[in-house]
Tab-separated table of C-alpha atoms and ligand atoms in Angstrom:
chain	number	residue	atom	x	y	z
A	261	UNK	CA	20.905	47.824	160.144
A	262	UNK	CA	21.050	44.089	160.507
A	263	UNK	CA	23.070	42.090	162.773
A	264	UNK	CA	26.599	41.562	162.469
A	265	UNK	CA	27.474	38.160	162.157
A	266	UNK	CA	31.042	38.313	160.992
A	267	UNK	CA	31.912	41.049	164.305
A	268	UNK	CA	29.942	38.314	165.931
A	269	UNK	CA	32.108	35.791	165.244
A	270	UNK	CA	35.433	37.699	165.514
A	271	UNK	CA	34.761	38.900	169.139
A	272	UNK	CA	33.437	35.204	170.243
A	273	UNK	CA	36.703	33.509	168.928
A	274	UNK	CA	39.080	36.074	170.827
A	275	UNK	CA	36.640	36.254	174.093
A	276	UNK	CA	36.694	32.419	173.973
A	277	UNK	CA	40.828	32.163	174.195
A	278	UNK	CA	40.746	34.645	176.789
A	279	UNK	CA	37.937	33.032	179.134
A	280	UNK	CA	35.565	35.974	179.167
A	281	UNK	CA	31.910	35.637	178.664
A	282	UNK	CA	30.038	37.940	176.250
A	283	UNK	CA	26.797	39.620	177.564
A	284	UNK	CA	25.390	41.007	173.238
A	285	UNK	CA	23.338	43.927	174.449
A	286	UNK	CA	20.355	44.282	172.721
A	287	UNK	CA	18.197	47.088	174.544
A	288	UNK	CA	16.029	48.833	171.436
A	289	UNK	CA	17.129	46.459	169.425
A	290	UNK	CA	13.797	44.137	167.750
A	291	UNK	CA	13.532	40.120	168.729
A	292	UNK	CA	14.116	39.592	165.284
A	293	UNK	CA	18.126	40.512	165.943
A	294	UNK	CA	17.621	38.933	168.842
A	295	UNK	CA	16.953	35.274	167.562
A	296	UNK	CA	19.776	35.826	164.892
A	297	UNK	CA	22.063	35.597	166.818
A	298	UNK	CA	20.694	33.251	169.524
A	299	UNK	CA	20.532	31.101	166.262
A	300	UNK	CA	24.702	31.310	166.110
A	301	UNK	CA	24.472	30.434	169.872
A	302	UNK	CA	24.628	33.763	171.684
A	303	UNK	CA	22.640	32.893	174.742
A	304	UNK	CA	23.083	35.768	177.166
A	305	UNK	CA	21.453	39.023	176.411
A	306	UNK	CA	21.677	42.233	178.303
A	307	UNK	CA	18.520	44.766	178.605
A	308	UNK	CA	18.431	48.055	180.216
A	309	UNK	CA	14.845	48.759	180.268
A	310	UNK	CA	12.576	47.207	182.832
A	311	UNK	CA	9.793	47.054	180.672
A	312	UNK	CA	11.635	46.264	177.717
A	313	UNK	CA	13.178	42.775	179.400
A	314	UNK	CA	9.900	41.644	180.626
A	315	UNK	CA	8.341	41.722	176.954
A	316	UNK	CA	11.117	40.254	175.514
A	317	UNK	CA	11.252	37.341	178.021
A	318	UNK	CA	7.948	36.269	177.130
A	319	UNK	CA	8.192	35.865	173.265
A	320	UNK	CA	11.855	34.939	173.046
A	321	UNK	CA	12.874	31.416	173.735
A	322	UNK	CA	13.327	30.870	177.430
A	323	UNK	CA	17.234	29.329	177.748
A	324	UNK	CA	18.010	32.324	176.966
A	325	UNK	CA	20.228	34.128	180.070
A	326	UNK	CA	18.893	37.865	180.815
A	327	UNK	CA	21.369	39.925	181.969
A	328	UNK	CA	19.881	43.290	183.483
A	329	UNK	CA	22.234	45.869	182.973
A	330	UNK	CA	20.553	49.551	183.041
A	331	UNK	CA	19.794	51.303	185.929
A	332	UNK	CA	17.197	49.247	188.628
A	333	UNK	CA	14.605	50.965	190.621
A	334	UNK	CA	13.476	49.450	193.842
A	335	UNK	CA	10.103	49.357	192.953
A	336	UNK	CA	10.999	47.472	189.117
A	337	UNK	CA	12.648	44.567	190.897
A	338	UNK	CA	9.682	42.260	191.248
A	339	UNK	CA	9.202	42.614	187.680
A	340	UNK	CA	12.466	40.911	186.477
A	341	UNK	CA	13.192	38.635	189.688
A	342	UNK	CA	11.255	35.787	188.666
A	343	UNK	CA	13.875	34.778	185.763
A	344	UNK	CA	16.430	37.418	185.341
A	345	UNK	CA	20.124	35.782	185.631
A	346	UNK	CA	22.081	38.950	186.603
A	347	UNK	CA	21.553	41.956	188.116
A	348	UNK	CA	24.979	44.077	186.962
A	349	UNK	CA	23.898	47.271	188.057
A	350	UNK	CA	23.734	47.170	191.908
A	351	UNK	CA	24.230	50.795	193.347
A	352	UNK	CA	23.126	50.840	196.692
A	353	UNK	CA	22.403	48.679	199.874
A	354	UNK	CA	18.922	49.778	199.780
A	355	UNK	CA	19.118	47.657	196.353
A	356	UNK	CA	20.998	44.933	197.233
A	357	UNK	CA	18.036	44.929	200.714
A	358	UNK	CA	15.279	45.087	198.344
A	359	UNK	CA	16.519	42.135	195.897
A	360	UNK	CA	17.375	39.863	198.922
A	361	UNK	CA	13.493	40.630	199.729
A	362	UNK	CA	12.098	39.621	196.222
A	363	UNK	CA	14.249	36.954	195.894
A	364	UNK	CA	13.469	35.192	199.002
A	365	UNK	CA	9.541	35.749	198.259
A	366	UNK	CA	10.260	33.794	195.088
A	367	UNK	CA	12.562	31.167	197.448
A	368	UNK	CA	15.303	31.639	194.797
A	369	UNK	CA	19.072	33.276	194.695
A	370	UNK	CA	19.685	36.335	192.446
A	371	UNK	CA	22.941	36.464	191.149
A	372	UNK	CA	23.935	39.800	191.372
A	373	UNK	CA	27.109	42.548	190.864
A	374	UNK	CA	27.794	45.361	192.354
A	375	UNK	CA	28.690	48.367	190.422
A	376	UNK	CA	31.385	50.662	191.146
A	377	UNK	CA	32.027	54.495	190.208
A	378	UNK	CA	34.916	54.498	188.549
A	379	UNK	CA	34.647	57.340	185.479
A	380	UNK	CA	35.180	60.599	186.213
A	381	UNK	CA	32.209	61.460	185.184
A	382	UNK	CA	29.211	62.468	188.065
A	383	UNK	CA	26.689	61.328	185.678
A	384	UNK	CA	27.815	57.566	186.001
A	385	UNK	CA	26.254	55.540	188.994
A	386	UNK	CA	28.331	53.400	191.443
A	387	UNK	CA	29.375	52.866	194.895
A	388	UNK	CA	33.036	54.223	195.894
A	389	UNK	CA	35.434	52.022	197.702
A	390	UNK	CA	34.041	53.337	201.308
A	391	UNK	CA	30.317	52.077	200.506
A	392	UNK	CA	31.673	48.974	198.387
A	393	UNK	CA	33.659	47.998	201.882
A	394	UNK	CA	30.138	48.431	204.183
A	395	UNK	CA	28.190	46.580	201.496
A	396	UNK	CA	30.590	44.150	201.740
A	397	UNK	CA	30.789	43.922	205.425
A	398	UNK	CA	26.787	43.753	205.780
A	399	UNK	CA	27.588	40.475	202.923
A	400	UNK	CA	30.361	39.026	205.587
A	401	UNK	CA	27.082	39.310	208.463
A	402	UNK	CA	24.661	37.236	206.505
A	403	UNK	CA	22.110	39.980	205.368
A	404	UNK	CA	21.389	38.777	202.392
A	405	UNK	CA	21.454	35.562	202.115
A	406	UNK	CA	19.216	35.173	198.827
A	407	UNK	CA	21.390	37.242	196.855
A	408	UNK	CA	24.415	35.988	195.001
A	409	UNK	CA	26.915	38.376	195.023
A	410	UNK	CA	28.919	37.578	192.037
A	411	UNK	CA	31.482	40.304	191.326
A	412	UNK	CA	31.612	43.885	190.616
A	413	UNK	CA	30.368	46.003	187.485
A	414	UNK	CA	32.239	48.805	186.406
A	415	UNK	CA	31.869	51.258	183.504
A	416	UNK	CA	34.743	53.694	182.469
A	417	UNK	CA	34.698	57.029	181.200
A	418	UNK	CA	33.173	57.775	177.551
A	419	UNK	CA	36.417	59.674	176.540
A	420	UNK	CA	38.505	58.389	173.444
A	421	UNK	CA	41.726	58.763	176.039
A	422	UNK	CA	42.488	55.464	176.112
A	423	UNK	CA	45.215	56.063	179.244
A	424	UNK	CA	42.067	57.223	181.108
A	425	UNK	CA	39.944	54.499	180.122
A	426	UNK	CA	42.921	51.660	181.338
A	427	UNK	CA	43.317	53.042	184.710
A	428	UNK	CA	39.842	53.112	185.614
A	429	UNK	CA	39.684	49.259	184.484
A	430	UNK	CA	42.712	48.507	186.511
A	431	UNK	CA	41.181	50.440	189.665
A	432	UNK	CA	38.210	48.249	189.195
A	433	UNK	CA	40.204	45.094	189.332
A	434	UNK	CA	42.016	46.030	191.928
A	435	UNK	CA	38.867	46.549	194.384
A	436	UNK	CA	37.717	43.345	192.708
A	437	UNK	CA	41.323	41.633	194.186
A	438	UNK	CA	41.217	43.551	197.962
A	439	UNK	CA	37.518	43.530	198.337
A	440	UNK	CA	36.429	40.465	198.189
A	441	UNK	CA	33.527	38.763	200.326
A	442	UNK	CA	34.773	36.179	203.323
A	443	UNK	CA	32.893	33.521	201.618
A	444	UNK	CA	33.926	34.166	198.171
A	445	UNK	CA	33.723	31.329	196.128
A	446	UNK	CA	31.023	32.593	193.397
A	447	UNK	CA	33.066	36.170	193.720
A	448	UNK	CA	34.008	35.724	190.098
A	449	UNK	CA	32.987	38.237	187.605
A	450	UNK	CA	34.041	41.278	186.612
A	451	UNK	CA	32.067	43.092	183.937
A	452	UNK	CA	33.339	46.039	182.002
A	453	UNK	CA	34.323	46.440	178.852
A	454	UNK	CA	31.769	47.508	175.904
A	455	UNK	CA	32.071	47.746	171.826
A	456	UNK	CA	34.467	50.915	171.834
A	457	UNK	CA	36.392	49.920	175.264
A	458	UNK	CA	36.520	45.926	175.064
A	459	UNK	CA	40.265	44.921	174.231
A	460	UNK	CA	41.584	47.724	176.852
A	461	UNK	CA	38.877	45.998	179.158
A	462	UNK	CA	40.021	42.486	178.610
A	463	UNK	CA	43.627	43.122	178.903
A	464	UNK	CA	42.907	44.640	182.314
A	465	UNK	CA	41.257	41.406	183.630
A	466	UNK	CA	38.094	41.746	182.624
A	467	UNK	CA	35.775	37.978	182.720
A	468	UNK	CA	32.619	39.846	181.214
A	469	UNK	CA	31.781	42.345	178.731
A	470	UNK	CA	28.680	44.165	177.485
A	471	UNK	CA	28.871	44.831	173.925
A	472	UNK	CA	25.640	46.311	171.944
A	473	UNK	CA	26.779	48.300	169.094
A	474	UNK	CA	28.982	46.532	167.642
A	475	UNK	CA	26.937	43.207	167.162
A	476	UNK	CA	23.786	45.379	166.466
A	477	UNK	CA	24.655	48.276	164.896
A	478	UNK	CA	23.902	51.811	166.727
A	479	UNK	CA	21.315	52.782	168.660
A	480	UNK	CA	19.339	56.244	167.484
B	520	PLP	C1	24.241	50.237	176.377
B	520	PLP	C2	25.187	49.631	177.336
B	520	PLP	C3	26.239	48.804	176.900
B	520	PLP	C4	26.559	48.533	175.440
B	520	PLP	O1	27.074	49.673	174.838
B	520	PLP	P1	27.755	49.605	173.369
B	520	PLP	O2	28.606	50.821	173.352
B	520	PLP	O3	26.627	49.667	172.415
B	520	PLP	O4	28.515	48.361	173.282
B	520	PLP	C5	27.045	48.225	177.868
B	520	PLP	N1	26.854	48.438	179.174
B	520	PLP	C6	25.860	49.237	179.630
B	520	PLP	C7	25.700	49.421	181.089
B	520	PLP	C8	25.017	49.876	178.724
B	520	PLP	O5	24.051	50.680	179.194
């Protein structure tokens, strides 16, 4: 299926009046679809796959922003820290420890979010507001001081009950409003919203969203 450049350019226009940033994620998705639409100016991608970012890095043109959005293992992160521009998917301390530790052997800041449970579904990954508030106090100490902490990630239930859907966004932005760092001043981003979820996403305050689909057609 090729890429769709008139969804493309819908979605950009009505992200663009509302201030929030597209991440077009293109995990199993060729280079090819890539470049078009890098070519309309799309220049922040989002990969799930280790493996899969690292080979597209290296043959796609490099001012391009990676956005890692799948689920990281510990022992993955030195693979992507070198040029990845955001981590979305931080679900632990342990995580946040280890990036701090890769990032500071590279003597660079990753910009990362942390990722909140907030479907009601067990098979979702994500701190809860108890863990969110100890990650954030170990943040407050100093602990991790090559890691940007740039918002929170959130992904809502895959249920067509769009009721359920709006109050996990709003429970999202409302940790994003009471949690926030001391130092907060790059605590800006929110990410949620993706193709089927988007416009209940953005009315709910979202500044991000991760849409895949919808720009590249389905996934088998
Ligand atoms: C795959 C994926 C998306 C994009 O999903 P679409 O429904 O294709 O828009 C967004 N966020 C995350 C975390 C994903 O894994």
């Amino acid at each position: 299926m090729p890429v769709n450049k008139t969804t493309y350019n819908e979605i950009t226009k009505r992200l663009s009046c509302a201030s929030v940033s597209l991440v077009a994620v293109s995990k199993t998705k060729p280079v090819e679809d890539i470049l078009e639409l890098y070519q309309l100016g799309q220049k922040d991608f989002g990969e799930n796959y280790v493996q899969e970012l690292t080979a597209k890095y290296e043959q796609l043109p490099k001012d391009i922003r990676w956005h890692f959005i799948g689920h990281l293992q510990s022992n993955k992160i030195k693979y992507i820290a070198p040029f990845v521009h955001l981590i979305h998917g931080v679900d632990s301390e342990k995580l946040l420890a280890e990036i701090n530790k890769q990032a500071l052997k590279l003597g660079r800041q990753i910009n990362c979010l942390l990722q909140i449970h907030i479907a009601q579904e067990e098979t979702k990954f994500g701190l809860d507001e108890t863990e969110l508030q100890q990650v954030i106090a170990s943040i407050n100490q100093g602990k991790y001081p090559n890691v940007n902490v740039c918002g929170l990630m959130g992904m809502a239930s895959f249920s067509s009950d769009n009721d359920l859907v709006r109050t996990e966004f709003k429970a999202l932005k409302k940790l994003f409003v009471s949690q926030k760092p001391n130092n907060s001043i790059a605590f800006t981003t929110i990410s949620m919203g993706m193709s089927a979820d988007y416009e209940t996403a953005i009315e709910e305050g979202s500044t991000m969203v991760r849409i895949g689909s919808l720009l590249f057609g389905s996934r088998n």
